[in-house]
Structures are given as C-alpha cells and as structure tokens.
PDB file of N, CA, C and O and ligand atoms in Angstrom:
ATOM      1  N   UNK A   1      -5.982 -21.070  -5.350  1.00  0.00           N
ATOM      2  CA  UNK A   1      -4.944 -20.244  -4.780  1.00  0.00           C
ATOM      3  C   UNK A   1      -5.453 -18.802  -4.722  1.00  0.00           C
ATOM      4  O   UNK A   1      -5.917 -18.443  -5.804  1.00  0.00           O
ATOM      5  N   UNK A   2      -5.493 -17.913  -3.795  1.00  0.00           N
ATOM      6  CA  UNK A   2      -6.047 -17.089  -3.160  1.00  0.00           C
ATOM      7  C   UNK A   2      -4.828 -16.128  -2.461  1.00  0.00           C
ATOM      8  O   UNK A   2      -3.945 -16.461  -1.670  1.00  0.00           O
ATOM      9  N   UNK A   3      -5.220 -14.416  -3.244  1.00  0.00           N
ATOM     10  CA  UNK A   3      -4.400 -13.400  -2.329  1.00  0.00           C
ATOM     11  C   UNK A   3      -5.771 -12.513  -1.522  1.00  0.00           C
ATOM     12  O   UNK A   3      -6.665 -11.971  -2.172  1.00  0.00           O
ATOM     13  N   UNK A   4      -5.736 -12.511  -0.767  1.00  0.00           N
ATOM     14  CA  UNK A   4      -5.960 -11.378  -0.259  1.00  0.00           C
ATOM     15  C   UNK A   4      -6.142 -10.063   0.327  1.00  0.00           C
ATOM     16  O   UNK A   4      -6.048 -10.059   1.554  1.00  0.00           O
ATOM     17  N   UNK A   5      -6.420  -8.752  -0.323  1.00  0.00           N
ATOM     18  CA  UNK A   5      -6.118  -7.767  -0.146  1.00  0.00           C
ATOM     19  C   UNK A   5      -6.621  -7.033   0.631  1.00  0.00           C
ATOM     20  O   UNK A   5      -7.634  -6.388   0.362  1.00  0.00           O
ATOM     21  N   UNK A   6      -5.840  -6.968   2.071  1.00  0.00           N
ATOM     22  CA  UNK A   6      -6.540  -6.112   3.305  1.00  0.00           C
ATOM     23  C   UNK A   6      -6.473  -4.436   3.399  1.00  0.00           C
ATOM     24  O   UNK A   6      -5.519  -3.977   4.027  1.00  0.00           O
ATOM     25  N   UNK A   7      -7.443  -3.490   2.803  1.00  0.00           N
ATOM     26  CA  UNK A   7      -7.710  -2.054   3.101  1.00  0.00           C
ATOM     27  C   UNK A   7      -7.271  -2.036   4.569  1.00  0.00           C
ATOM     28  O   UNK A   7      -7.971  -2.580   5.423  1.00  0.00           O
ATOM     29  N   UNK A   8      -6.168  -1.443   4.862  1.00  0.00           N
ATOM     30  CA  UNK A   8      -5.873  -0.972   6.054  1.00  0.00           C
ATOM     31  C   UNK A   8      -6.583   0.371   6.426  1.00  0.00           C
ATOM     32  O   UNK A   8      -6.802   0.483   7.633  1.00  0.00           O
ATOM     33  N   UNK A   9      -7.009   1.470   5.597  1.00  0.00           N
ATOM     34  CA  UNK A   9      -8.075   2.522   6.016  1.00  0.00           C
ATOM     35  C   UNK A   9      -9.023   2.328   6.491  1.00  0.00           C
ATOM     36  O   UNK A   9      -9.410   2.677   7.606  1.00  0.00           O
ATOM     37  N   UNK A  10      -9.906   1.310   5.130  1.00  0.00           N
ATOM     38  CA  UNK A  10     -11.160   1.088   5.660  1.00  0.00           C
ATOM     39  C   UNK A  10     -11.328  -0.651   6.083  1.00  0.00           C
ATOM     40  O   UNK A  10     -12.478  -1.075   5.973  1.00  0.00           O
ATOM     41  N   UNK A  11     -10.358  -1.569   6.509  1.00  0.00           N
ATOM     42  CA  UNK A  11     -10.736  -2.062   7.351  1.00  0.00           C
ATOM     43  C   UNK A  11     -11.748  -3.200   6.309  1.00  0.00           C
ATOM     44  O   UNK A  11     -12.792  -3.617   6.812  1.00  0.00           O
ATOM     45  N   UNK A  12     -11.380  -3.639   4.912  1.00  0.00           N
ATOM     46  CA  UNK A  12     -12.352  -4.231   4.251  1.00  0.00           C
ATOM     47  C   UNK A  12     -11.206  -5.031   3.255  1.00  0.00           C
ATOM     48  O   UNK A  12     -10.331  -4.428   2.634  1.00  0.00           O
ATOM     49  N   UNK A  13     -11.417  -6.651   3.235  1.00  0.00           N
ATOM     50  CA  UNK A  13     -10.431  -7.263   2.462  1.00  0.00           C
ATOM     51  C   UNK A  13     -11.165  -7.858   1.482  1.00  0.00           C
ATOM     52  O   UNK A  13     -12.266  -8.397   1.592  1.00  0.00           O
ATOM     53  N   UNK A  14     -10.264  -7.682   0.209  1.00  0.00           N
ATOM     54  CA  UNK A  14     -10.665  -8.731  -1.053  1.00  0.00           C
ATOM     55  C   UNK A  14     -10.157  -9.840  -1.691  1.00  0.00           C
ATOM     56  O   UNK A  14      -9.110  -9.618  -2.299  1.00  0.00           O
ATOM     57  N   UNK A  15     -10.563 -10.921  -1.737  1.00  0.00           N
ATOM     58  CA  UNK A  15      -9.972 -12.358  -2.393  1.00  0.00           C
ATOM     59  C   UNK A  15      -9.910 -12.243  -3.608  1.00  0.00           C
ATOM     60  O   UNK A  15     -10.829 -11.928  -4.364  1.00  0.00           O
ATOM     61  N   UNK A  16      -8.625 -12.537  -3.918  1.00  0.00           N
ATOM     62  CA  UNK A  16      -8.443 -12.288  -5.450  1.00  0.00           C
ATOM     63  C   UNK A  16      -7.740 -13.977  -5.420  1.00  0.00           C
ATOM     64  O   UNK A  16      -7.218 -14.581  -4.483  1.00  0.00           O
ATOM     65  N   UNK A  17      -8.031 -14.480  -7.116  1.00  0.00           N
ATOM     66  CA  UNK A  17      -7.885 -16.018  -7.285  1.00  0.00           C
ATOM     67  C   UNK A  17      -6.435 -15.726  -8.414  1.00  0.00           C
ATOM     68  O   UNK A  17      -6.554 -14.832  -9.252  1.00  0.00           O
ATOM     69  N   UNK A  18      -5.142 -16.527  -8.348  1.00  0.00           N
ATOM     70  CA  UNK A  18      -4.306 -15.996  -9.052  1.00  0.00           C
ATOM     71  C   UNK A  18      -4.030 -17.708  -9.738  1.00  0.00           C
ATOM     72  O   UNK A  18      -4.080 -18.785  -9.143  1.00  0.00           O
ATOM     73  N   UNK A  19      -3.747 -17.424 -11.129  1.00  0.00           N
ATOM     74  CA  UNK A  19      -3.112 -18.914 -11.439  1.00  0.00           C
ATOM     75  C   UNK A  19      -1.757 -19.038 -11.777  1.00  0.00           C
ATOM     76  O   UNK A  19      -1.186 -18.000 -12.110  1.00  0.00           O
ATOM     77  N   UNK A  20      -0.913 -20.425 -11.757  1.00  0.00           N
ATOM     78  CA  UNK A  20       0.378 -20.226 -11.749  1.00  0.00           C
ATOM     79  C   UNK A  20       0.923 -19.545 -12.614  1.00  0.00           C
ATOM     80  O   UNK A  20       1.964 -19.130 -12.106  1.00  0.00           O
ATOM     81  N   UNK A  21       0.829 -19.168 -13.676  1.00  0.00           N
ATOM     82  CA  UNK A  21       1.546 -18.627 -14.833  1.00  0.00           C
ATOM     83  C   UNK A  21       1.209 -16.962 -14.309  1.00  0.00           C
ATOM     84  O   UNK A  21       1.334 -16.224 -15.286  1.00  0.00           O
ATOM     85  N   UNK A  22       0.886 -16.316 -13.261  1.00  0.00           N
ATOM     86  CA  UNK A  22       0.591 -15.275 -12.907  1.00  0.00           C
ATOM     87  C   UNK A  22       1.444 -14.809 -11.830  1.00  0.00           C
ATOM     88  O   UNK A  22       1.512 -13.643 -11.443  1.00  0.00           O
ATOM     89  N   UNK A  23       2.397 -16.276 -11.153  1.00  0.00           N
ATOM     90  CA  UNK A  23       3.000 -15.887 -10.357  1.00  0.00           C
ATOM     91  C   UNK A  23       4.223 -15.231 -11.040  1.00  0.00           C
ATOM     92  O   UNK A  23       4.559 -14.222 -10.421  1.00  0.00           O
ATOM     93  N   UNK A  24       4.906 -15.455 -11.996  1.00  0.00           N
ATOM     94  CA  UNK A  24       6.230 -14.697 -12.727  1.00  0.00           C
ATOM     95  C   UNK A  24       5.704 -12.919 -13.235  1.00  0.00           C
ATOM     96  O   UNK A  24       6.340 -12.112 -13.914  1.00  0.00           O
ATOM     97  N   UNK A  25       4.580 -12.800 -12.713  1.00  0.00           N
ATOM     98  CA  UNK A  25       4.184 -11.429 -13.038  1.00  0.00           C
ATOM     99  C   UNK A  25       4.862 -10.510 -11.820  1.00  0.00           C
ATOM    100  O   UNK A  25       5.186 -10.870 -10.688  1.00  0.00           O
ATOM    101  N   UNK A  26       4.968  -9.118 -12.487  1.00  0.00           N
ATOM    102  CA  UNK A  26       5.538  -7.865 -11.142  1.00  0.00           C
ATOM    103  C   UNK A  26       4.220  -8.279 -10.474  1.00  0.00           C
ATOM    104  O   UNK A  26       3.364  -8.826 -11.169  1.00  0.00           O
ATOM    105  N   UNK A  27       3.945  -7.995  -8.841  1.00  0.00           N
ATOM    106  CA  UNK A  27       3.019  -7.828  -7.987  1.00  0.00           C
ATOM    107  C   UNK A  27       2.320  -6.540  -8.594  1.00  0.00           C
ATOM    108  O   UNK A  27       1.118  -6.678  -8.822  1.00  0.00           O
ATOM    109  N   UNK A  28       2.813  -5.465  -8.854  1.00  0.00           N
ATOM    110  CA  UNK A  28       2.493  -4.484  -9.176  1.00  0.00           C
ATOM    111  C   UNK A  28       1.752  -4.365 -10.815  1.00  0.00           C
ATOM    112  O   UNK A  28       0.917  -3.507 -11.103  1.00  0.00           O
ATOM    113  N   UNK A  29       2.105  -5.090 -11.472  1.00  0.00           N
ATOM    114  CA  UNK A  29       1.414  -5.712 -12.847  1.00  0.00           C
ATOM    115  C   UNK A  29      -0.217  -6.023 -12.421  1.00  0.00           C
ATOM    116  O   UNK A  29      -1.280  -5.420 -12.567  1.00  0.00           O
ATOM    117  N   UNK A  30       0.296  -7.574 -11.687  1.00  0.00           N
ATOM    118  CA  UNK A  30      -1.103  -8.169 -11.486  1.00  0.00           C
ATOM    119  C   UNK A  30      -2.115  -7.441 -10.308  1.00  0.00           C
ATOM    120  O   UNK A  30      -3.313  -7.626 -10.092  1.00  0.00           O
ATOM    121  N   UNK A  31      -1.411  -6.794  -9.830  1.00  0.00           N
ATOM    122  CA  UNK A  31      -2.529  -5.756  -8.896  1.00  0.00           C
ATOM    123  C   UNK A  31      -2.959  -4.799  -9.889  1.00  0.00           C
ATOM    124  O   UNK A  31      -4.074  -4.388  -9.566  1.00  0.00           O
ATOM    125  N   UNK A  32      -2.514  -4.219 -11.059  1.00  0.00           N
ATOM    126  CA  UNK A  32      -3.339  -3.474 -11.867  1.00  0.00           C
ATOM    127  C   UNK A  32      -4.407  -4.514 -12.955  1.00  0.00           C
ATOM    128  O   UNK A  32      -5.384  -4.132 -13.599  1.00  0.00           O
ATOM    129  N   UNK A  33      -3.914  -5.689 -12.890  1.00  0.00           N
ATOM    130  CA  UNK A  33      -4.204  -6.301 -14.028  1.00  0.00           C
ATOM    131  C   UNK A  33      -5.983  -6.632 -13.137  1.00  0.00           C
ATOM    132  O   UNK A  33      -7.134  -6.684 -13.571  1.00  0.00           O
ATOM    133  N   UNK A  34      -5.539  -6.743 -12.145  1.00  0.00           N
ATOM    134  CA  UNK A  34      -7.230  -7.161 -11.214  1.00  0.00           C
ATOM    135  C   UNK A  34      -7.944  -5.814 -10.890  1.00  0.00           C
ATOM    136  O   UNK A  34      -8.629  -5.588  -9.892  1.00  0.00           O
ATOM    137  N   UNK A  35      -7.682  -5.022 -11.836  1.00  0.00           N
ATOM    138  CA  UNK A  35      -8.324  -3.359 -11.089  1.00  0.00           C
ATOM    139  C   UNK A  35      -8.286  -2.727  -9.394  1.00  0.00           C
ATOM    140  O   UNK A  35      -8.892  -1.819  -8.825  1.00  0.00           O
ATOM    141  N   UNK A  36      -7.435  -3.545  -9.045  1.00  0.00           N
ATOM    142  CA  UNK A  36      -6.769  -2.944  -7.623  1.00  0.00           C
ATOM    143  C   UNK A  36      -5.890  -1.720  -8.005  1.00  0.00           C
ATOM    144  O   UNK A  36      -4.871  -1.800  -8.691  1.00  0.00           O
ATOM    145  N   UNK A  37      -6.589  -0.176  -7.292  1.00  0.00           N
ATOM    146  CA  UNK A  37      -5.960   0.801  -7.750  1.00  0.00           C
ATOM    147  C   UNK A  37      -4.471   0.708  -6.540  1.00  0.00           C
ATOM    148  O   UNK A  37      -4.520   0.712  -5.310  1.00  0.00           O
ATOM    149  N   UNK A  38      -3.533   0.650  -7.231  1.00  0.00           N
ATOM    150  CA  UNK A  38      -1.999   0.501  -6.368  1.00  0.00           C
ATOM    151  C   UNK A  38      -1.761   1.648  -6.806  1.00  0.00           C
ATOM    152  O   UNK A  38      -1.993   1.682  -8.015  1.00  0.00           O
ATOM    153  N   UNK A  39      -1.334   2.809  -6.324  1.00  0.00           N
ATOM    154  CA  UNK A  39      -0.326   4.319  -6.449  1.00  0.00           C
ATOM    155  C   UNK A  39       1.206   3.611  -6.914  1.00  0.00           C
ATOM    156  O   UNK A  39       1.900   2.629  -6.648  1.00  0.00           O
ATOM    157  N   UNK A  40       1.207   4.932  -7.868  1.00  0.00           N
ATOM    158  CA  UNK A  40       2.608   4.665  -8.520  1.00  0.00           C
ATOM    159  C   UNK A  40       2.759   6.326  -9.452  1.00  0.00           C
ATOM    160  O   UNK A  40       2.014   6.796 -10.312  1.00  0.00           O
ATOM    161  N   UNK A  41       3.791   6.778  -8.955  1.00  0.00           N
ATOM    162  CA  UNK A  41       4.017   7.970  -9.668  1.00  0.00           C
ATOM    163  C   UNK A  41       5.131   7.883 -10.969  1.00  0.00           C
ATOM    164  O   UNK A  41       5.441   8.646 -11.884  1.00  0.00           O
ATOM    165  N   UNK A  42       5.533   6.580 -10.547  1.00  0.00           N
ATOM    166  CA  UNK A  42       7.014   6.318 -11.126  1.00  0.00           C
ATOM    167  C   UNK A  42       7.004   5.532 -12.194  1.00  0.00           C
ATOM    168  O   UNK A  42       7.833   5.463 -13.101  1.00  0.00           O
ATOM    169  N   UNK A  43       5.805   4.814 -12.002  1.00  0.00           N
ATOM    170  CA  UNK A  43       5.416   3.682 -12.907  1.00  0.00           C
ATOM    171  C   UNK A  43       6.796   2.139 -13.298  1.00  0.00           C
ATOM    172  O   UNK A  43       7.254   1.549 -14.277  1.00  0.00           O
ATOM    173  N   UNK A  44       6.917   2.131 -11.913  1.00  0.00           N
ATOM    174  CA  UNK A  44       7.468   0.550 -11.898  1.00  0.00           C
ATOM    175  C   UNK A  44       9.139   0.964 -11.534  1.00  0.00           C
ATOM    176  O   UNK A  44       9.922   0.089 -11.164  1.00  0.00           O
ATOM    177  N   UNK A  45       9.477   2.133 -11.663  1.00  0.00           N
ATOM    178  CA  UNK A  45      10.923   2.354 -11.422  1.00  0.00           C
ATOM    179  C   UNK A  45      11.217   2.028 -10.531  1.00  0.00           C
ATOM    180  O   UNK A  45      12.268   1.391 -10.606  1.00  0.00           O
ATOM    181  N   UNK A  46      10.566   2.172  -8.938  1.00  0.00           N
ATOM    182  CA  UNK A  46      11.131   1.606  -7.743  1.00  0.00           C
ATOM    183  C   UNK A  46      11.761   2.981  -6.982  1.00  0.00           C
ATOM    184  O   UNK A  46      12.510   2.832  -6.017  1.00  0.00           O
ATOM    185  N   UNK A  47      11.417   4.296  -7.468  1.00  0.00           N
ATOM    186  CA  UNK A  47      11.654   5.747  -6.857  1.00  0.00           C
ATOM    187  C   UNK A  47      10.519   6.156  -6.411  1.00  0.00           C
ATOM    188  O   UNK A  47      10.912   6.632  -5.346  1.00  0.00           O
ATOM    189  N   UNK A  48       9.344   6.340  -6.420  1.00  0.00           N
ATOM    190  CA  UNK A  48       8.467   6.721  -5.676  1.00  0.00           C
ATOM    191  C   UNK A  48       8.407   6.636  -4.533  1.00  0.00           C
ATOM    192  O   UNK A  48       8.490   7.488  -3.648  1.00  0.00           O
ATOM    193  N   UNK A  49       8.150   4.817  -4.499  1.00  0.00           N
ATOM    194  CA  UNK A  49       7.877   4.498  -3.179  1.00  0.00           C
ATOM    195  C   UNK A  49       6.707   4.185  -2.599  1.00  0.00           C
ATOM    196  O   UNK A  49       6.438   3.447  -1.651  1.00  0.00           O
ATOM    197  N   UNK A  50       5.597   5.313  -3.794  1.00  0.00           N
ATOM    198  CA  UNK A  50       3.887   4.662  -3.540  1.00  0.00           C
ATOM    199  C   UNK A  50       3.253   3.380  -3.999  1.00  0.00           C
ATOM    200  O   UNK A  50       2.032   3.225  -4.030  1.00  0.00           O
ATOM    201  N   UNK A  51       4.187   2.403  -4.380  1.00  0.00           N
ATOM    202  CA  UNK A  51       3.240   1.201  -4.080  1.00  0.00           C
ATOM    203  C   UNK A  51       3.318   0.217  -3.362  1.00  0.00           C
ATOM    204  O   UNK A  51       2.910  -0.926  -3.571  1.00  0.00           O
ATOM    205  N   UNK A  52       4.228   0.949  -1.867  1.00  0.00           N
ATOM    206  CA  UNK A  52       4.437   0.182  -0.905  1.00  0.00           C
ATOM    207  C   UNK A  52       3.067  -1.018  -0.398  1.00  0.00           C
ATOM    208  O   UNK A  52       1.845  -1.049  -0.546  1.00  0.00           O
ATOM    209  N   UNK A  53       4.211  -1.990   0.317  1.00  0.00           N
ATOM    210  CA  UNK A  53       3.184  -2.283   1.114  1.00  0.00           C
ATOM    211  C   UNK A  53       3.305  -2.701   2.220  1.00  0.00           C
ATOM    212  O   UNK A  53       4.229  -2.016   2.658  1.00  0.00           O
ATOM    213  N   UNK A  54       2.835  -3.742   3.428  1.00  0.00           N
ATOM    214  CA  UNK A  54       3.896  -4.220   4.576  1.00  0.00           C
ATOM    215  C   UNK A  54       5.066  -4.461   4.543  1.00  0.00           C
ATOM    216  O   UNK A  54       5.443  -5.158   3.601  1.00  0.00           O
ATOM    217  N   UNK A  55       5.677  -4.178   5.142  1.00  0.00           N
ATOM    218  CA  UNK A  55       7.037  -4.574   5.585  1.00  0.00           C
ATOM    219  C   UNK A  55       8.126  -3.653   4.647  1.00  0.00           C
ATOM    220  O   UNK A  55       9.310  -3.969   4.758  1.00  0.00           O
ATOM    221  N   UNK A  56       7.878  -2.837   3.980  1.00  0.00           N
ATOM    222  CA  UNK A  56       8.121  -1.181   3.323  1.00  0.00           C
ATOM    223  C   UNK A  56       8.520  -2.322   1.736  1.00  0.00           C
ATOM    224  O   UNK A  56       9.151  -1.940   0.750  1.00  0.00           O
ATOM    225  N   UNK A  57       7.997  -3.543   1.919  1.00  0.00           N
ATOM    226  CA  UNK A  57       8.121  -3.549   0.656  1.00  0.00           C
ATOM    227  C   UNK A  57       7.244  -3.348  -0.940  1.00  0.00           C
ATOM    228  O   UNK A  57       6.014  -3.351  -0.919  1.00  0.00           O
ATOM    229  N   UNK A  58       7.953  -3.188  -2.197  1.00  0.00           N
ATOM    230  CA  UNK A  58       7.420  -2.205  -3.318  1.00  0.00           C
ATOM    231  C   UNK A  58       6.822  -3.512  -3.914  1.00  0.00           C
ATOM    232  O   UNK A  58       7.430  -4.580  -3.831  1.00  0.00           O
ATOM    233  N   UNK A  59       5.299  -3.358  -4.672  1.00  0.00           N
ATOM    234  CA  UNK A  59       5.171  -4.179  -5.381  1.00  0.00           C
ATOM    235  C   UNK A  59       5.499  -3.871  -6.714  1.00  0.00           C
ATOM    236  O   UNK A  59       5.000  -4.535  -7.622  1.00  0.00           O
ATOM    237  N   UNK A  60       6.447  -2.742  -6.995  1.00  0.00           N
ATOM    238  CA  UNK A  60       7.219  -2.979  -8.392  1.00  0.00           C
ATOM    239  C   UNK A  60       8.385  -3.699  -8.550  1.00  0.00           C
ATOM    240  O   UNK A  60       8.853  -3.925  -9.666  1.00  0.00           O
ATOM    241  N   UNK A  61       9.022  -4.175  -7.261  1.00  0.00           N
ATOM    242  CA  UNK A  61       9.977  -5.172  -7.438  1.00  0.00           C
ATOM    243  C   UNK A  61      10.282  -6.283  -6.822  1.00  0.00           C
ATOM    244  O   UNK A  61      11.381  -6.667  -6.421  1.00  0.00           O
ATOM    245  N   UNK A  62       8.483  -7.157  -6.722  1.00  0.00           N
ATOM    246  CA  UNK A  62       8.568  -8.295  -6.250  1.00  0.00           C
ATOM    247  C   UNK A  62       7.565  -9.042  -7.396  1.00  0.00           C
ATOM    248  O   UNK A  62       6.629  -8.526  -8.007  1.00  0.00           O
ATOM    249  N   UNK A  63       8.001 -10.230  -7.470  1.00  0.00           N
ATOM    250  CA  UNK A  63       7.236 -10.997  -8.330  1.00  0.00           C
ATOM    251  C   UNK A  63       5.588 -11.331  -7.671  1.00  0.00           C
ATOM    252  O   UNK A  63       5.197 -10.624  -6.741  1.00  0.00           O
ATOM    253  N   UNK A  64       4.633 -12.503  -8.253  1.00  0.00           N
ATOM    254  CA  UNK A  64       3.924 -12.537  -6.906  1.00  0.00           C
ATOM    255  C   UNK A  64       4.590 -13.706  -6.373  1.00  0.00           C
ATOM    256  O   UNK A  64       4.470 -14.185  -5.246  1.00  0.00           O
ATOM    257  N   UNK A  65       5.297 -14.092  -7.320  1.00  0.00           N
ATOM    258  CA  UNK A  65       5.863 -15.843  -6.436  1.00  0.00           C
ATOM    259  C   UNK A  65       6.707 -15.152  -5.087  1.00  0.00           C
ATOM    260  O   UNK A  65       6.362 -15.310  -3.916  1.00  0.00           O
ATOM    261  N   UNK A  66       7.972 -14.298  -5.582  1.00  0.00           N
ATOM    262  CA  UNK A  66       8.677 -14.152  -4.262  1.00  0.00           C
ATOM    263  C   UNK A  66       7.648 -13.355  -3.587  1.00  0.00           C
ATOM    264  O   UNK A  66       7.902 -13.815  -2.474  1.00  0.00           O
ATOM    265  N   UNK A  67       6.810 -12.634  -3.386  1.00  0.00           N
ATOM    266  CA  UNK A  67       5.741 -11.777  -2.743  1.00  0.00           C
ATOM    267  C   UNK A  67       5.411 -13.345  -1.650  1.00  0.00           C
ATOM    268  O   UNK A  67       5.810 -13.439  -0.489  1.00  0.00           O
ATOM    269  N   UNK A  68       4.498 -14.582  -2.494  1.00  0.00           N
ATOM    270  CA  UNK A  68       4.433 -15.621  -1.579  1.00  0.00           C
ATOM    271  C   UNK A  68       5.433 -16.366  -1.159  1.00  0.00           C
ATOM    272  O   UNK A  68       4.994 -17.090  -0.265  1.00  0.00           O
ATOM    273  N   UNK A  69       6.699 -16.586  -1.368  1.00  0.00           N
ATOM    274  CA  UNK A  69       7.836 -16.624  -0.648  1.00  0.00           C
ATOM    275  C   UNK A  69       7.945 -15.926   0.511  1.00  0.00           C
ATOM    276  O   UNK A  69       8.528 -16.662   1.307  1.00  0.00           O
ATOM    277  N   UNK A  70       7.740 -15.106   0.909  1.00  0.00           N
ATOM    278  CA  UNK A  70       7.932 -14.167   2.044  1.00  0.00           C
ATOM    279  C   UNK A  70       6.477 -13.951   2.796  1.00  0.00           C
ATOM    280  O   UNK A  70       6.621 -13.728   3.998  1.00  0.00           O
ATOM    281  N   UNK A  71       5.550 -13.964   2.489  1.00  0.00           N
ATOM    282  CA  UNK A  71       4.172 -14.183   3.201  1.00  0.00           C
ATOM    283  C   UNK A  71       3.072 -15.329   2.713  1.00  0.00           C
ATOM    284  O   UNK A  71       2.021 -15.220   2.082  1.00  0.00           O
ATOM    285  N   UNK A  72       3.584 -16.179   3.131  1.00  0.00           N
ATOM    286  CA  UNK A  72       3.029 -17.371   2.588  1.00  0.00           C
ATOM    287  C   UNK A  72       1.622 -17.363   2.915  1.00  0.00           C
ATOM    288  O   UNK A  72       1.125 -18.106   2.069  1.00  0.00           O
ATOM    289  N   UNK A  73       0.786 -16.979   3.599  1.00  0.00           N
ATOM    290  CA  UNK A  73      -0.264 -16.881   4.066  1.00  0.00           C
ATOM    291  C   UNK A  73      -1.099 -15.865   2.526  1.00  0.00           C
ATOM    292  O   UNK A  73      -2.330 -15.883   2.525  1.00  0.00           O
ATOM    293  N   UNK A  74      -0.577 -15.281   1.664  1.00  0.00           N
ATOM    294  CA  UNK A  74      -1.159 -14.563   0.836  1.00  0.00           C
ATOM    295  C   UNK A  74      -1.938 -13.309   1.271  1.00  0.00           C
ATOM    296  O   UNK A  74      -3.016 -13.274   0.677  1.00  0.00           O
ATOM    297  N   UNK A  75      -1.743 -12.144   2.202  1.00  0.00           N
ATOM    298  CA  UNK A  75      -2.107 -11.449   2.600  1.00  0.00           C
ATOM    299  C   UNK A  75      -1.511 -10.268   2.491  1.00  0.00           C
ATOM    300  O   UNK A  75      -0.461 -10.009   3.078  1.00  0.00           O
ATOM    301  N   UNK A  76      -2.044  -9.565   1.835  1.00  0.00           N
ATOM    302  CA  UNK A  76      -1.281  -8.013   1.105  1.00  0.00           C
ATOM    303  C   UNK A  76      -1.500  -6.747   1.819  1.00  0.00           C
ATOM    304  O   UNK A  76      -2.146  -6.080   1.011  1.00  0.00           O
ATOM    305  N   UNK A  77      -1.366  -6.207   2.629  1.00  0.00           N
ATOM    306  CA  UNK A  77      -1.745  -4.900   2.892  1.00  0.00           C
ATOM    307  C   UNK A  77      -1.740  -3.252   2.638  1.00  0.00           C
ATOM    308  O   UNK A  77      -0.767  -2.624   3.054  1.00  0.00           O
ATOM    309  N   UNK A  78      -2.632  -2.671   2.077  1.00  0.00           N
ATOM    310  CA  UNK A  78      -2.287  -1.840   1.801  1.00  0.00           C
ATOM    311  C   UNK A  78      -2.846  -0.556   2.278  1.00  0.00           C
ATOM    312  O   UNK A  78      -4.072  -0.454   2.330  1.00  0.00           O
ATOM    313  N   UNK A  79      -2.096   0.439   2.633  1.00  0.00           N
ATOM    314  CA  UNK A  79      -2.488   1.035   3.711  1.00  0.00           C
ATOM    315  C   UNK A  79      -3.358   2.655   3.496  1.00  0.00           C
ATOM    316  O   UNK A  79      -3.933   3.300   4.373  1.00  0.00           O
ATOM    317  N   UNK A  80      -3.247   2.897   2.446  1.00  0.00           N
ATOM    318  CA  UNK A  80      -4.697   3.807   1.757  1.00  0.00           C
ATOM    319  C   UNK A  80      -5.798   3.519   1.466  1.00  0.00           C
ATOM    320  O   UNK A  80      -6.665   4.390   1.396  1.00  0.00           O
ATOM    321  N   UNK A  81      -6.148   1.765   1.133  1.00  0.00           N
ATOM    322  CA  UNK A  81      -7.156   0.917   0.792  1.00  0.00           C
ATOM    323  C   UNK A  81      -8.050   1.108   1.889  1.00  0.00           C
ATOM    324  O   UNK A  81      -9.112   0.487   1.935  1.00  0.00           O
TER     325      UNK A  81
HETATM  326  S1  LIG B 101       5.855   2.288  -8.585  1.00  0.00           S
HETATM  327 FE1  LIG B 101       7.188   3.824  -7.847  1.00  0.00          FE
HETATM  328  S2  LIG B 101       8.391   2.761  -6.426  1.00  0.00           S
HETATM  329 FE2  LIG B 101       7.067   1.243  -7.167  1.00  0.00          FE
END
C-alpha cells in the first residue's frame, strides 16, 4: 500500500509505503513521522491553514484512512513541495 507525494513546485513525487495500523494516524502525524516537511504554524489546531493540501483540505484533520476515503488513488499534493 502506497501514498504518493506529488511536489507541485518542483514537479517531483515520492512513494511512501504505509501499513494498516498507520491508517488511524492524523495525515499530518504520519507526514512528519516519514520526514515529509508539512508547514504548520499551529501545530495540529486546524487555524493556520499551512498544511493544506488539494482540495483546501488540512492534513491536521484527516486521518490517513479518511484521506484514502476521499482519494483513493493515494495521491497527496502539496503545493510548496
Ligand atoms: S497545522 Fe495549522 S491548520 Fe493544520
């Protein structure tokens, strides 16, 4: 099982391998937990706003399961990357 994280700046994506017990994690957890630098001023509050991603949604308040609920394809974009 496979996310992949598309740099919308530079145009360069990375496969990251996730296992099930990883899906009940914040998105925003396991994107730090894989050294993917995600912006966050707020640190998980959901006021910033910098760790948007497509579709203006926050990965501080999506799991990764509902994250793949809604883009089943596993494809993350992020648009400073
Ligand atoms: S970390 Fe600030 S809104 Fe998500």
């Amino acid at each position: 099982m496979q996310i992949e994280i598309k740099g919308m700046a530079s145009g360069h994506s990375l496969f990251l391998s996730y296992l099930e017990h990883e899906k009940k994690l914040l998105l925003l957890d396991w994107l730090r937990d894989k050294k993917i630098p995600i912006a966050s001023s707020c640190d998980g509050k959901g006021v910033c706003k910098k760790c948007g991603i497509q579709n203006g949604w926050l990965t501080c308040e999506l799991t990764l399961e509902i994250f793949l609920q809604r883009q089943p394809d596993g494809v993350i974009e992020i648009s400073y990357l």
